[in-house]
Short mmCIF file of C-alpha atoms and ligand atoms in Angstrom, two decimals:
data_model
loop_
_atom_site.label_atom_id
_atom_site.label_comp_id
_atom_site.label_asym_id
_atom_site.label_seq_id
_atom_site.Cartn_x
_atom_site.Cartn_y
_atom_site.Cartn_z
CA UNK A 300 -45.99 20.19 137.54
CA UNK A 301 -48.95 18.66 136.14
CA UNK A 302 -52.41 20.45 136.52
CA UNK A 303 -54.39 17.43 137.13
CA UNK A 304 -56.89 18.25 139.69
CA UNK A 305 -59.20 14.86 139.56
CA UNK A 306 -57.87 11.78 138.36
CA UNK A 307 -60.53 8.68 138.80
CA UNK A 308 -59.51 5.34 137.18
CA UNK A 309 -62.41 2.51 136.43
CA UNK A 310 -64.60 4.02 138.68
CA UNK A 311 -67.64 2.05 139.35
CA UNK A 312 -70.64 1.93 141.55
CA UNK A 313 -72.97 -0.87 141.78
CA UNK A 314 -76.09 -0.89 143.14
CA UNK A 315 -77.87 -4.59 144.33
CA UNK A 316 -81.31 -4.39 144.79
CA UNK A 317 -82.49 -8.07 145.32
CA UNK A 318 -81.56 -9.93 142.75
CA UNK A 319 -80.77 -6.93 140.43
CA UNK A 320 -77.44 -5.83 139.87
CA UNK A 321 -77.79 -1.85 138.47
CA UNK A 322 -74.57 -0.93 137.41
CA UNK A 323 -75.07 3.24 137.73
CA UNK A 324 -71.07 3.82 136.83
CA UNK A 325 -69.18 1.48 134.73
CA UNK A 326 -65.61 1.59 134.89
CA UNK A 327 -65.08 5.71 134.34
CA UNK A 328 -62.16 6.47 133.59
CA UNK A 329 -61.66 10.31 133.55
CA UNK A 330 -58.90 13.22 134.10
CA UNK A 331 -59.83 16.80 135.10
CA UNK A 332 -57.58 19.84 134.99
CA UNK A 333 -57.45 23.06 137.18
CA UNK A 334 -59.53 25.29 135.87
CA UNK A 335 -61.46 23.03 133.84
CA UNK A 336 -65.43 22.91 132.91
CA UNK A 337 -66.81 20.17 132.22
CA UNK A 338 -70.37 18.87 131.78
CA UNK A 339 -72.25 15.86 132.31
CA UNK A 340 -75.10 15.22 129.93
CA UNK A 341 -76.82 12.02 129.03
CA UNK A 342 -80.30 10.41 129.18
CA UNK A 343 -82.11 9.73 132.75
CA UNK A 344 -80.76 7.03 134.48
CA UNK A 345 -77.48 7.05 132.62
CA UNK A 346 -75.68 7.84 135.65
CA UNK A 347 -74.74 11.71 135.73
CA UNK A 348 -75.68 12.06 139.37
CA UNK A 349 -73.97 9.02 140.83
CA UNK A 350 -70.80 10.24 138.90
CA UNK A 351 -71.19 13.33 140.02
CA UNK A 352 -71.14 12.18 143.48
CA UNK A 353 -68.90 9.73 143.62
CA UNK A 354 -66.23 12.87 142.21
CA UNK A 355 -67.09 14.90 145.25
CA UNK A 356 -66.18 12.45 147.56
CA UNK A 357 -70.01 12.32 148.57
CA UNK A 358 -70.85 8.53 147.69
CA UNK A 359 -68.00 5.66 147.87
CA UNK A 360 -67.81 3.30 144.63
CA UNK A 361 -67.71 0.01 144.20
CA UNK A 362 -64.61 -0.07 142.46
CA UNK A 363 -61.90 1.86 140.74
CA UNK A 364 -59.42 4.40 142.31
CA UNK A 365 -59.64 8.65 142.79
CA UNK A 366 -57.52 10.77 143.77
CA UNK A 367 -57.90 14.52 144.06
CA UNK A 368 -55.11 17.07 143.82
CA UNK A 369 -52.29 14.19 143.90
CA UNK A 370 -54.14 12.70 146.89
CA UNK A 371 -55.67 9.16 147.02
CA UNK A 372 -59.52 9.37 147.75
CA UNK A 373 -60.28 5.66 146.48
CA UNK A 374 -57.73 2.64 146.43
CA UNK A 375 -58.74 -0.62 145.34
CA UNK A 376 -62.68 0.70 145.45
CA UNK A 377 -61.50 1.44 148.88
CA UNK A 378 -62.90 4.82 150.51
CA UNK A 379 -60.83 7.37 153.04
CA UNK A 380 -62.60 6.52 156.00
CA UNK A 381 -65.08 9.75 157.08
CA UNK A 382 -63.23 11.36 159.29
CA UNK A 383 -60.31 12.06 156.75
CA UNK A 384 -63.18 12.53 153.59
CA UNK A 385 -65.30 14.91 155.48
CA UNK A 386 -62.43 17.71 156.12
CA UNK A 387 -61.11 17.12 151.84
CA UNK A 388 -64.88 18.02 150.77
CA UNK A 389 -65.04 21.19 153.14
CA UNK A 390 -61.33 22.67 152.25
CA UNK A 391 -62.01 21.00 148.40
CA UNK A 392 -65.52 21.59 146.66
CA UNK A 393 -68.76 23.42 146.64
CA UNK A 394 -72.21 21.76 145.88
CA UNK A 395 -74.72 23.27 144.46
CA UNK A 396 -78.24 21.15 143.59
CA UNK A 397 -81.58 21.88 141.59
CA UNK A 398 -83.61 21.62 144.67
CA UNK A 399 -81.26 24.43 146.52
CA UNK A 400 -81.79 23.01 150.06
CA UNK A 401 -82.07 26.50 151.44
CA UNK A 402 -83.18 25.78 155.19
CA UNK A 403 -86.37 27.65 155.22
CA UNK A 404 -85.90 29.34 158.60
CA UNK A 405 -83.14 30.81 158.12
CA UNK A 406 -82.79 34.53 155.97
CA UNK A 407 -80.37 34.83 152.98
CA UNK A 408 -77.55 35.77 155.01
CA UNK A 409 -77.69 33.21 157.72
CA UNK A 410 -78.29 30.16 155.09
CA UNK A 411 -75.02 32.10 153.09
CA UNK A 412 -73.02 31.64 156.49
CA UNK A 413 -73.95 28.22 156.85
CA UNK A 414 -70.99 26.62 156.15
CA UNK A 415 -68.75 28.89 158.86
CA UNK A 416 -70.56 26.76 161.54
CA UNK A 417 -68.72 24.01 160.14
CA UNK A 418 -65.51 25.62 158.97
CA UNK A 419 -64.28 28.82 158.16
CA UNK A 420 -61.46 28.89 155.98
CA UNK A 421 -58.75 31.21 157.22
CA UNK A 422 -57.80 34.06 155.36
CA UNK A 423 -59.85 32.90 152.47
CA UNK A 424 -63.32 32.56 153.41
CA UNK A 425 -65.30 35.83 151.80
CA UNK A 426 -67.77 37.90 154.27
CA UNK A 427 -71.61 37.37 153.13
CA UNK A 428 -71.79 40.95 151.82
CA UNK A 429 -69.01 40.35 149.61
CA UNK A 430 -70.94 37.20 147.92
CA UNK A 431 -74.05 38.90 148.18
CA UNK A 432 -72.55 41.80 146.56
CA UNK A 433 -70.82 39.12 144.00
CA UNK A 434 -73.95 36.79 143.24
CA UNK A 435 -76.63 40.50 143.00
CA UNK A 436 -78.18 39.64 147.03
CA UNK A 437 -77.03 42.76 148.67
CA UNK A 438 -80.79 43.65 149.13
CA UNK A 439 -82.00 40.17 149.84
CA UNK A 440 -79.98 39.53 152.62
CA UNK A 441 -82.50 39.97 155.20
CA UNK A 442 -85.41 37.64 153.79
CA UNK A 443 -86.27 34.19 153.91
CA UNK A 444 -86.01 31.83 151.52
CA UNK A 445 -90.07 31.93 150.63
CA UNK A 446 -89.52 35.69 149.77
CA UNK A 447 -87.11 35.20 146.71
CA UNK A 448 -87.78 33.68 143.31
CA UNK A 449 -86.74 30.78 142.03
CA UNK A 450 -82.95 32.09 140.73
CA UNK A 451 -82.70 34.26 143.76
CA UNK A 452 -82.54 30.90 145.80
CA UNK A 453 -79.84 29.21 143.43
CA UNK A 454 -78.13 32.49 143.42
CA UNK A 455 -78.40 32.01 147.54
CA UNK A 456 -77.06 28.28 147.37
CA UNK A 457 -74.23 29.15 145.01
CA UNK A 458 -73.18 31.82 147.54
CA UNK A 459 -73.45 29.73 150.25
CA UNK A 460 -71.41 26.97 147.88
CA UNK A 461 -68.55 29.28 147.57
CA UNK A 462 -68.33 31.23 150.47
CA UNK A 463 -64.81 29.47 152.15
CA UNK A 464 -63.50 29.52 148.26
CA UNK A 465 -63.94 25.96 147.15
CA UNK A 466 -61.53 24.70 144.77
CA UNK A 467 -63.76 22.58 142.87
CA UNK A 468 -67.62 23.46 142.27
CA UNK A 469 -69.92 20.56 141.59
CA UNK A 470 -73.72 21.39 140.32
CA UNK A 471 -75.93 18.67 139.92
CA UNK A 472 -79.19 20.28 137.62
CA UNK A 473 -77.95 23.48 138.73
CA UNK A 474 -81.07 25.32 136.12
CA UNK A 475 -83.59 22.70 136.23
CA UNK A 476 -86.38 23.86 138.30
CA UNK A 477 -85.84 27.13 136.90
CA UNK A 478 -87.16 29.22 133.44
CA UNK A 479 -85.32 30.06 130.90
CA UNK A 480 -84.30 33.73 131.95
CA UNK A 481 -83.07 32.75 135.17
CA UNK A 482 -81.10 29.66 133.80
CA UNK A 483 -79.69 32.04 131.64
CA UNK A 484 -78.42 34.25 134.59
CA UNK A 485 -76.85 31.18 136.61
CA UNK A 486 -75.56 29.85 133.78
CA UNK A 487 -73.54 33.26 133.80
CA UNK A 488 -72.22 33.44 136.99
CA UNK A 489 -70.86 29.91 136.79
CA UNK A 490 -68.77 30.85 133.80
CA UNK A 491 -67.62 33.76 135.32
CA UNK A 492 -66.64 31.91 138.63
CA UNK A 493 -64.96 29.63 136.32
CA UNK A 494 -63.31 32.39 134.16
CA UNK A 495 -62.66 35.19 136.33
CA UNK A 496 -61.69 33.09 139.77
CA UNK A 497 -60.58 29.93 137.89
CA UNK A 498 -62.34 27.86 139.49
CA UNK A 499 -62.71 23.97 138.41
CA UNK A 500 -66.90 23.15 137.23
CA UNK A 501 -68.25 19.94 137.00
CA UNK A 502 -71.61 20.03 136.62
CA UNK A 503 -74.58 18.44 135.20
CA UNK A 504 -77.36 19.24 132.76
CA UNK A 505 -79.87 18.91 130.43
CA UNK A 506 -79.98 22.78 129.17
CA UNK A 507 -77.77 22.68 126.13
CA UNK A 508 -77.14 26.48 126.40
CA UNK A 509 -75.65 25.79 129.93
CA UNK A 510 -73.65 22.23 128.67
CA UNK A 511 -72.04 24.47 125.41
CA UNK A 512 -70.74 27.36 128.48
CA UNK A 513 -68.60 24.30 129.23
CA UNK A 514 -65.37 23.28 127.87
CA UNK A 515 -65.77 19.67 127.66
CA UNK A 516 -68.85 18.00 127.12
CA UNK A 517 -69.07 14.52 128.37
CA UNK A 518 -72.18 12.10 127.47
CA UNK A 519 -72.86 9.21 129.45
CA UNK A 520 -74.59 6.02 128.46
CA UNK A 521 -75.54 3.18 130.83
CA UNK A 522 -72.75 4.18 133.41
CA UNK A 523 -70.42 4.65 130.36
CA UNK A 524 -68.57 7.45 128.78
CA UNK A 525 -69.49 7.90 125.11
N1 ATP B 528 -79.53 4.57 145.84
C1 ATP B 528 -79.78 3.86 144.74
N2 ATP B 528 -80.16 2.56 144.82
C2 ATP B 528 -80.39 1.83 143.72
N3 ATP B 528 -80.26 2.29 142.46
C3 ATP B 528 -79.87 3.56 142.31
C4 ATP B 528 -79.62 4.41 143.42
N4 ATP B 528 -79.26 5.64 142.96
C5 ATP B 528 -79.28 5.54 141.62
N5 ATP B 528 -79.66 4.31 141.22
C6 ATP B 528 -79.77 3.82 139.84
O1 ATP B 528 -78.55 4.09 139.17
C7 ATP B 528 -78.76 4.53 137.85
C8 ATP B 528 -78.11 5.88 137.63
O2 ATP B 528 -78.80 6.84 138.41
P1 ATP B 528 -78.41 8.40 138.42
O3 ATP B 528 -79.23 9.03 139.46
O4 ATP B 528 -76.94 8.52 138.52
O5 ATP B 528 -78.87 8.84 136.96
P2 ATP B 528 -78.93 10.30 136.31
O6 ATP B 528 -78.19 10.20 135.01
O7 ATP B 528 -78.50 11.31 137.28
O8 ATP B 528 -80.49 10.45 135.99
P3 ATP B 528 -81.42 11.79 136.01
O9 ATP B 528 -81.14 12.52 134.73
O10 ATP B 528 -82.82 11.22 136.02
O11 ATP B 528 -81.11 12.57 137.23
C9 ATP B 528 -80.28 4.51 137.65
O12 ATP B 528 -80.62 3.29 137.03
C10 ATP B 528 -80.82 4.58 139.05
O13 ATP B 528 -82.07 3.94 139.14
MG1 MG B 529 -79.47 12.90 138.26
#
């Protein structure tokens, strides 16, 4: 039995704008384990995001192969079409970003439930009090999104992230519109969710207290590993 959960291979992604050939990923080649934490750190531009997508299935590269929990994502540079990628990233991984992407309308509990009008995992999904309770947003559940402060909305998205029990959580800036306190406090739960549930973080950052709560830090360079 190996533990490999992620397994990509040359992975590349190449952008052409005009005549300009941007290589964001160049040839990663990278393993992660169950259970793992791993962080993503590197200069602007050096290609943490587009990594970080193209891991969660969200982007397709231009070359390389993935597969994810023994099964082939990317062949050849060659995607699962969408209608077999789309039900892997629901049952798979959670995403959380910096910019939350809390719908505005909707209170704490309704942008928590979010995901169940997509998919509801069965016997696994958690109820929204038991998240709130989980994430400290048992009294918030009623307000909207403008009410709460800046970690009470992360703390909202990462509830909403892991409500069906992802396997995988991806966080791209997960601390970076927030101060130092707060960053602190997310930077807690995600250890604990990785600790106490054992569930698999890749995320990226440019906090060095959140990077050093990971196990493995990896720096990128110009779409390269260094
Ligand atoms: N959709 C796109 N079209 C063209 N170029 C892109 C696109 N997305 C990203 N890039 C380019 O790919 C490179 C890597 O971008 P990426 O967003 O992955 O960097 P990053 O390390 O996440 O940077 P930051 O720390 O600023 O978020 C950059 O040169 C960027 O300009
Ligand atoms: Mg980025």
């Amino acid at each position: 039995m190996t533990d490999i959960q992620i397994q990509a291979k040359d992975l590349s992604k190449v952008y052409v704008r005009g005549s300009e050939k941007i290589i964001a990923v160049n040839k990663i080649t990278l393993e992660v384990d169950k259970g793992d934490f791993v962080s993503f750190i590197g200069p602007s531009g050096s290609g943490k995001t587009t990594l970080l997508h193209l891991l969660g299935c969200l982007d397709d590269p231009t070359s390389g192969e993935l597969s994810i929990e023994g099964r082939t994502v990317v062949s050849d540079g060659k995607s699962l079409p969408e209608s077999k990628l789309s039900p892997l990233r629901r049952k798979l991984f959670g995403y959380i970003f910096q910019k939350f992407y809390l719908i505005p309308t909707l209170t704490v509990k309704e942008n928590i439930l979010l995901p169940f009008a997509f998919h509801r995992k069965p016997g696994l999904a958690m109820t929204a009090n038991e998240v709130a309770e989980r994430l400290g947003l048992s009294k918030r559940l009623a307000h909207l999104p403008k009410e709460l402060s800046g970690g009470e909305m992360q703390r909202v998205a990462i509830a909403r992230a892991i409500i069906n029990r992802p396997r995988i959580l991806l966080a791209d800036e997960p601390t970076g519109n927030l101060d130092s306190k707060r960053s602190e406090e997310i930077s807690e739960i995600l250890s604990d969710l990785n600790r106490s549930d054992g569930l698999t973080i890749i995320l990226v950052t440019h906090n060095p207290k959140l990077a050093t709560k990971a196990h493995r830090i990896i720096e990128l360079q110009d779409g390269r590993i260094i």
